[in-house]
PDB file of C-alpha atoms in Angstrom:
ATOM      1  CA  MET A   1     -41.348  12.464  13.541  1.00 51.00           C
ATOM      2  CA  PHE A   2     -41.273   8.871  12.270  1.00 55.00           C
ATOM      3  CA  GLU A   3     -44.744   7.976  13.487  1.00 57.00           C
ATOM      4  CA  ASP A   4     -46.854   6.064  10.957  1.00 56.00           C
ATOM      5  CA  VAL A   5     -44.425   6.350   8.061  1.00 54.00           C
ATOM      6  CA  SER A   6     -44.728   3.822   5.242  1.00 56.00           C
ATOM      7  CA  GLU A   7     -41.407   2.083   5.264  1.00 58.00           C
ATOM      8  CA  ILE A   8     -41.786  -0.812   2.848  1.00 62.00           C
ATOM      9  CA  LYS A   9     -44.241  -1.449   0.034  1.00 65.00           C
ATOM     10  CA  PRO A  10     -44.897  -5.189  -0.330  1.00 66.00           C
ATOM     11  CA  ASP A  11     -44.761  -6.833  -3.765  1.00 74.00           C
ATOM     12  CA  ASP A  12     -48.161  -8.385  -3.302  1.00 77.00           C
ATOM     13  CA  PRO A  13     -50.819  -5.649  -3.935  1.00 73.00           C
ATOM     14  CA  ASN A  14     -53.287  -7.431  -1.611  1.00 78.00           C
ATOM     15  CA  ALA A  15     -50.820  -7.469   1.319  1.00 75.00           C
ATOM     16  CA  GLN A  16     -51.054  -4.958   4.092  1.00 73.00           C
ATOM     17  CA  GLU A  17     -48.510  -2.075   4.078  1.00 68.00           C
ATOM     18  CA  LEU A  18     -45.684  -2.282   6.576  1.00 63.00           C
ATOM     19  CA  HIS A  19     -45.116   0.568   9.012  1.00 60.00           C
ATOM     20  CA  PHE A  20     -42.198   1.591  11.180  1.00 60.00           C
ATOM     21  CA  PHE A  21     -43.239   2.830  14.589  1.00 63.00           C
ATOM     22  CA  TYR A  22     -40.578   4.802  16.435  1.00 68.00           C
ATOM     23  CA  ASN A  23     -41.096   5.480  20.090  1.00 79.00           C
ATOM     24  CA  ARG A  24     -37.919   6.673  21.818  1.00 82.00           C
ATOM     25  CA  GLU A  25     -39.174   6.258  25.353  1.00 84.00           C
ATOM     26  CA  GLU A  26     -40.235   2.637  24.742  1.00 82.00           C
ATOM     27  CA  ARG A  27     -36.936   1.816  23.090  1.00 83.00           C
ATOM     28  CA  ILE A  28     -34.884   3.307  25.960  1.00 86.00           C
ATOM     29  CA  ALA A  29     -37.106   1.590  28.581  1.00 87.00           C
ATOM     30  CA  LYS A  30     -36.310  -1.825  27.039  1.00 85.00           C
ATOM     31  CA  ALA A  31     -32.572  -1.074  26.625  1.00 88.00           C
ATOM     32  CA  PRO A  32     -29.808  -2.334  28.948  1.00 92.00           C
ATOM     33  CA  GLU A  33     -28.734  -0.201  31.896  1.00 92.00           C
ATOM     34  CA  SER A  34     -25.548   1.000  30.175  1.00 90.00           C
ATOM     35  CA  VAL A  35     -27.615   2.474  27.306  1.00 89.00           C
ATOM     36  CA  LYS A  36     -29.980   4.141  29.774  1.00 91.00           C
ATOM     37  CA  ALA A  37     -27.000   5.644  31.630  1.00 90.00           C
ATOM     38  CA  TYR A  38     -25.594   6.948  28.352  1.00 89.00           C
ATOM     39  CA  TYR A  39     -28.866   8.694  27.455  1.00 88.00           C
ATOM     40  CA  ARG A  40     -29.082  10.182  30.946  1.00 89.00           C
ATOM     41  CA  GLY A  41     -25.620  11.684  30.405  1.00 88.00           C
ATOM     42  CA  GLU A  42     -23.934   9.693  33.181  1.00 89.00           C
ATOM     43  CA  MET A  43     -21.326   8.037  30.927  1.00 84.00           C
ATOM     44  CA  LYS A  44     -18.468  10.331  29.995  1.00 83.00           C
ATOM     45  CA  PRO A  45     -16.071   8.972  27.380  1.00 81.00           C
ATOM     46  CA  VAL A  46     -12.447   8.545  28.454  1.00 83.00           C
ATOM     47  CA  ARG A  47     -10.256  10.893  26.476  1.00 87.00           C
ATOM     48  CA  GLY A  48      -6.558  11.443  26.054  1.00 88.00           C
ATOM     49  CA  PHE A  49      -3.719   9.191  27.138  1.00 84.00           C
ATOM     50  CA  LYS A  50      -5.863   7.451  29.766  1.00 85.00           C
ATOM     51  CA  VAL A  51      -7.630   5.475  27.049  1.00 84.00           C
ATOM     52  CA  PHE A  52      -4.532   3.229  26.730  1.00 80.00           C
ATOM     53  CA  PHE A  53      -4.738   2.128  30.356  1.00 81.00           C
ATOM     54  CA  LEU A  54      -8.357   1.022  30.407  1.00 85.00           C
ATOM     55  CA  PRO A  55      -8.616  -2.666  31.299  1.00 86.00           C
ATOM     56  CA  GLN A  56      -9.785  -3.604  27.834  1.00 85.00           C
ATOM     57  CA  ASN A  57      -6.955  -1.678  26.113  1.00 87.00           C
ATOM     58  CA  ARG A  58      -4.049  -2.212  28.524  1.00 85.00           C
ATOM     59  CA  TRP A  59      -2.703  -5.461  27.051  1.00 88.00           C
ATOM     60  CA  ILE A  60      -3.004  -4.238  23.492  1.00 88.00           C
ATOM     61  CA  PHE A  61      -1.063  -1.108  24.442  1.00 87.00           C
ATOM     62  CA  PHE A  62       1.689  -3.123  26.154  1.00 90.00           C
ATOM     63  CA  ALA A  63       1.919  -5.483  23.156  1.00 92.00           C
ATOM     64  CA  LEU A  64       2.218  -2.505  20.831  1.00 91.00           C
ATOM     65  CA  VAL A  65       4.967  -0.959  22.960  1.00 92.00           C
ATOM     66  CA  PHE A  66       6.802  -4.307  23.112  1.00 95.00           C
ATOM     67  CA  PHE A  67       6.740  -4.878  19.352  1.00 95.00           C
ATOM     68  CA  VAL A  68       7.694  -1.298  18.476  1.00 95.00           C
ATOM     69  CA  GLY A  69      10.538  -1.512  20.986  1.00 94.00           C
ATOM     70  CA  ALA A  70      11.688  -4.876  19.621  1.00 93.00           C
ATOM     71  CA  VAL A  71      11.767  -3.537  16.070  1.00 90.00           C
ATOM     72  CA  TRP A  72      13.631  -0.433  17.205  1.00 88.00           C
ATOM     73  CA  VAL A  73      16.228  -2.456  19.131  1.00 87.00           C
ATOM     74  CA  TYR A  74      16.622  -4.938  16.257  1.00 83.00           C
ATOM     75  CA  SER A  75      17.157  -2.198  13.697  1.00 76.00           C
ATOM     76  CA  GLY A  76      19.566  -0.357  15.999  1.00 73.00           C
ATOM     77  CA  PHE A  77      21.783  -3.286  16.939  1.00 74.00           C
ATOM     78  CA  ASN A  78      21.465  -5.528  13.919  1.00 63.00           C
ATOM     79  CA  LYS A  79      22.706  -3.454  11.044  1.00 53.00           C
ATOM     80  CA  THR A  80      22.644  -4.990   7.612  1.00 61.00           C
ATOM     81  CA  ARG A  81      25.594  -6.928   6.378  1.00 83.00           C
ATOM     82  CA  ALA A  82      26.703  -3.883   4.417  1.00 88.00           C
ATOM     83  CA  TYR A  83      28.577  -2.573   7.489  1.00 88.00           C
ATOM     84  CA  ALA A  84      31.626  -4.028   9.177  1.00 89.00           C
ATOM     85  CA  ASN A  85      34.494  -3.090  11.471  1.00 89.00           C
ATOM     86  CA  LEU A  86      37.853  -4.780  11.098  1.00 89.00           C
ATOM     87  CA  LYS A  87      41.113  -3.776  12.818  1.00 87.00           C
ATOM     88  CA  GLY A  88      39.598  -0.445  13.938  1.00 88.00           C
ATOM     89  CA  ILE A  89      38.477   0.500  10.422  1.00 92.00           C
ATOM     90  CA  ASN A  90      34.816   0.876   9.440  1.00 93.00           C
ATOM     91  CA  TYR A  91      33.605  -0.393   6.063  1.00 94.00           C
ATOM     92  CA  GLU A  92      30.309   0.467   4.377  1.00 94.00           C
ATOM     93  CA  LEU A  93      29.309  -1.201   1.112  1.00 95.00           C
ATOM     94  CA  SER A  94      26.802   0.272  -1.325  1.00 95.00           C
ATOM     95  CA  ALA A  95      25.811  -0.806  -4.832  1.00 94.00           C
ATOM     96  CA  PHE A  96      23.607   0.800  -7.462  1.00 94.00           C
ATOM     97  CA  SER A  97      22.691   0.412 -11.108  1.00 92.00           C
ATOM     98  CA  TYR A  98      23.032   3.068 -13.789  1.00 90.00           C
ATOM     99  CA  GLU A  99      22.658   2.533 -17.557  1.00 86.00           C
ATOM    100  CA  GLU A 100      23.254  -1.230 -17.736  1.00 85.00           C
ATOM    101  CA  GLU A 101      26.206  -1.038 -15.345  1.00 91.00           C
ATOM    102  CA  ILE A 102      26.532  -1.863 -11.662  1.00 93.00           C
ATOM    103  CA  TYR A 103      28.706   0.312  -9.445  1.00 95.00           C
ATOM    104  CA  ALA A 104      29.919  -1.009  -6.077  1.00 96.00           C
ATOM    105  CA  SER A 105      31.661   1.205  -3.571  1.00 96.00           C
ATOM    106  CA  ILE A 106      33.144   0.623  -0.119  1.00 96.00           C
ATOM    107  CA  LEU A 107      33.582   3.624   2.166  1.00 96.00           C
ATOM    108  CA  VAL A 108      36.650   3.069   4.336  1.00 95.00           C
ATOM    109  CA  LYS A 109      36.996   5.216   7.454  1.00 94.00           C
ATOM    110  CA  ARG A 110      38.969   4.713  10.644  1.00 91.00           C
ATOM    111  CA  SER A 111      36.943   4.378  13.810  1.00 88.00           C
ATOM    112  CA  PRO A 112      37.546   7.290  16.235  1.00 86.00           C
ATOM    113  CA  SER A 113      38.122   4.814  19.067  1.00 84.00           C
ATOM    114  CA  ALA A 114      40.714   2.771  17.144  1.00 82.00           C
ATOM    115  CA  LYS A 115      43.989   2.250  18.992  1.00 83.00           C
ATOM    116  CA  ASP A 116      46.008   0.998  16.025  1.00 82.00           C
ATOM    117  CA  LYS A 117      46.678   3.930  13.645  1.00 84.00           C
ATOM    118  CA  ASN A 118      49.244   2.098  11.480  1.00 86.00           C
ATOM    119  CA  PRO A 119      48.722   1.930   7.708  1.00 89.00           C
ATOM    120  CA  SER A 120      46.826  -1.164   6.620  1.00 90.00           C
ATOM    121  CA  ASN A 121      46.815  -3.021   3.330  1.00 93.00           C
ATOM    122  CA  ILE A 122      43.170  -3.717   2.496  1.00 95.00           C
ATOM    123  CA  VAL A 123      42.231  -6.344  -0.104  1.00 96.00           C
ATOM    124  CA  ALA A 124      38.612  -6.357  -1.293  1.00 96.00           C
ATOM    125  CA  ASP A 125      37.311  -9.257  -3.403  1.00 96.00           C
ATOM    126  CA  PHE A 126      34.067  -8.211  -5.132  1.00 96.00           C
ATOM    127  CA  PHE A 127      31.646 -10.955  -6.157  1.00 94.00           C
ATOM    128  CA  VAL A 128      28.451 -10.174  -8.067  1.00 94.00           C
ATOM    129  CA  ILE A 129      25.429 -12.436  -7.622  1.00 92.00           C
ATOM    130  CA  ASP A 130      22.757 -13.012 -10.270  1.00 90.00           C
ATOM    131  CA  PRO A 131      19.065 -13.934  -9.623  1.00 91.00           C
ATOM    132  CA  ASN A 132      19.982 -17.661  -9.504  1.00 91.00           C
ATOM    133  CA  ASN A 133      22.467 -16.993  -6.652  1.00 88.00           C
ATOM    134  CA  ASN A 134      25.415 -17.740  -8.914  1.00 91.00           C
ATOM    135  CA  VAL A 135      28.602 -15.693  -8.932  1.00 91.00           C
ATOM    136  CA  SER A 136      28.694 -14.050 -12.340  1.00 88.00           C
ATOM    137  CA  ASP A 137      31.868 -11.953 -12.039  1.00 90.00           C
ATOM    138  CA  LYS A 138      34.744 -11.260  -9.648  1.00 93.00           C
ATOM    139  CA  GLN A 139      37.156  -8.354  -9.171  1.00 95.00           C
ATOM    140  CA  THR A 140      39.915  -7.740  -6.648  1.00 96.00           C
ATOM    141  CA  GLN A 141      40.853  -4.230  -5.507  1.00 95.00           C
ATOM    142  CA  THR A 142      43.562  -3.197  -3.035  1.00 95.00           C
ATOM    143  CA  LEU A 143      44.054  -0.075  -0.965  1.00 94.00           C
ATOM    144  CA  LEU A 144      46.887   1.026   1.321  1.00 93.00           C
ATOM    145  CA  TYR A 145      44.895   2.881   3.963  1.00 92.00           C
ATOM    146  CA  SER A 146      46.384   5.208   6.555  1.00 87.00           C
ATOM    147  CA  GLU A 147      43.687   7.696   7.583  1.00 86.00           C
ATOM    148  CA  GLY A 148      40.713   9.777   6.409  1.00 89.00           C
ATOM    149  CA  GLU A 149      37.857   8.682   4.165  1.00 94.00           C
ATOM    150  CA  LYS A 150      38.811   6.534   1.199  1.00 95.00           C
ATOM    151  CA  TYR A 151      36.778   4.543  -1.309  1.00 96.00           C
ATOM    152  CA  ILE A 152      37.314   1.189  -2.946  1.00 96.00           C
ATOM    153  CA  ARG A 153      35.256   0.999  -6.128  1.00 96.00           C
ATOM    154  CA  ALA A 154      34.374  -1.602  -8.727  1.00 95.00           C
ATOM    155  CA  LYS A 155      32.253  -1.520 -11.885  1.00 95.00           C
ATOM    156  CA  PHE A 156      30.427  -4.435 -13.508  1.00 93.00           C
ATOM    157  CA  THR A 157      28.586  -4.532 -16.845  1.00 89.00           C
ATOM    158  CA  ASP A 158      26.048  -7.314 -16.278  1.00 77.00           C
ATOM    159  CA  PHE A 159      22.541  -5.927 -15.706  1.00 74.00           C
ATOM    160  CA  ASP A 160      21.172  -9.143 -14.145  1.00 85.00           C
ATOM    161  CA  ILE A 161      23.131  -8.591 -10.935  1.00 89.00           C
ATOM    162  CA  ILE A 162      20.921  -8.366  -7.846  1.00 91.00           C
ATOM    163  CA  ARG A 163      23.540  -8.368  -5.078  1.00 91.00           C
ATOM    164  CA  VAL A 164      27.197  -7.555  -4.506  1.00 93.00           C
ATOM    165  CA  ASP A 165      29.219  -9.530  -1.952  1.00 93.00           C
ATOM    166  CA  VAL A 166      32.664  -8.435  -0.814  1.00 95.00           C
ATOM    167  CA  ILE A 167      35.274 -10.241   1.252  1.00 95.00           C
ATOM    168  CA  ILE A 168      37.591  -7.747   2.955  1.00 95.00           C
ATOM    169  CA  SER A 169      40.986  -8.960   4.140  1.00 94.00           C
ATOM    170  CA  VAL A 170      43.210  -6.926   6.450  1.00 92.00           C
ATOM    171  CA  ASP A 171      46.380  -8.478   7.912  1.00 86.00           C
ATOM    172  CA  GLY A 172      45.005 -12.031   7.852  1.00 88.00           C
ATOM    173  CA  GLU A 173      41.527 -11.204   9.180  1.00 91.00           C
ATOM    174  CA  GLU A 174      38.455 -11.318   6.952  1.00 94.00           C
ATOM    175  CA  LYS A 175      34.908  -9.954   6.996  1.00 92.00           C
ATOM    176  CA  GLU A 176      32.146 -10.389   4.455  1.00 92.00           C
ATOM    177  CA  LEU A 177      29.883  -7.541   3.305  1.00 93.00           C
ATOM    178  CA  SER A 178      26.773  -7.836   1.189  1.00 91.00           C
ATOM    179  CA  ALA A 179      24.507  -5.206  -0.374  1.00 91.00           C
ATOM    180  CA  ILE A 180      21.442  -5.349  -2.613  1.00 90.00           C
ATOM    181  CA  VAL A 181      21.820  -3.426  -5.884  1.00 91.00           C
ATOM    182  CA  LYS A 182      19.620  -0.333  -5.850  1.00 91.00           C
ATOM    183  CA  ARG A 183      17.890   0.269  -9.148  1.00 84.00           C
TER     184      ARG A 183
END
């Protein structure tokens, strides 16, 4: 098929033409034993799940499993600072921007496993942080919480706010929440 085919024309007109000679049998005879075995049909590729446990792939597979597991455990146990639990009450902070205003909201909900079901006076100090990590505004909101889902909300008019920090105080105990402003 490729016998005596002109492959390359030299620039020099007096030079001899170059030819590509293809002889499959000669090429296979000079090849390593693994190539010969492949052409004889003796090498079957490993397919399916077994490919992960080949000696050359085993450590890569275990490293992949380790790192995926570590990320999964980290994301499961290390929630962002926008969540907190204080005195059996769960707090979830969220902040978003809409038309040059920043809205911050804390969802307050009693934990089902909470033993203390007494009403609590919740004080939330909202601090808004600008790109230079300076506090640009502060608001304080209070809520007398007994049960159910309640919200503590604050609104700010500065568009340069990138983060909202909140210090929640309940009966002398404090927790800090922080959330990035979603645009």
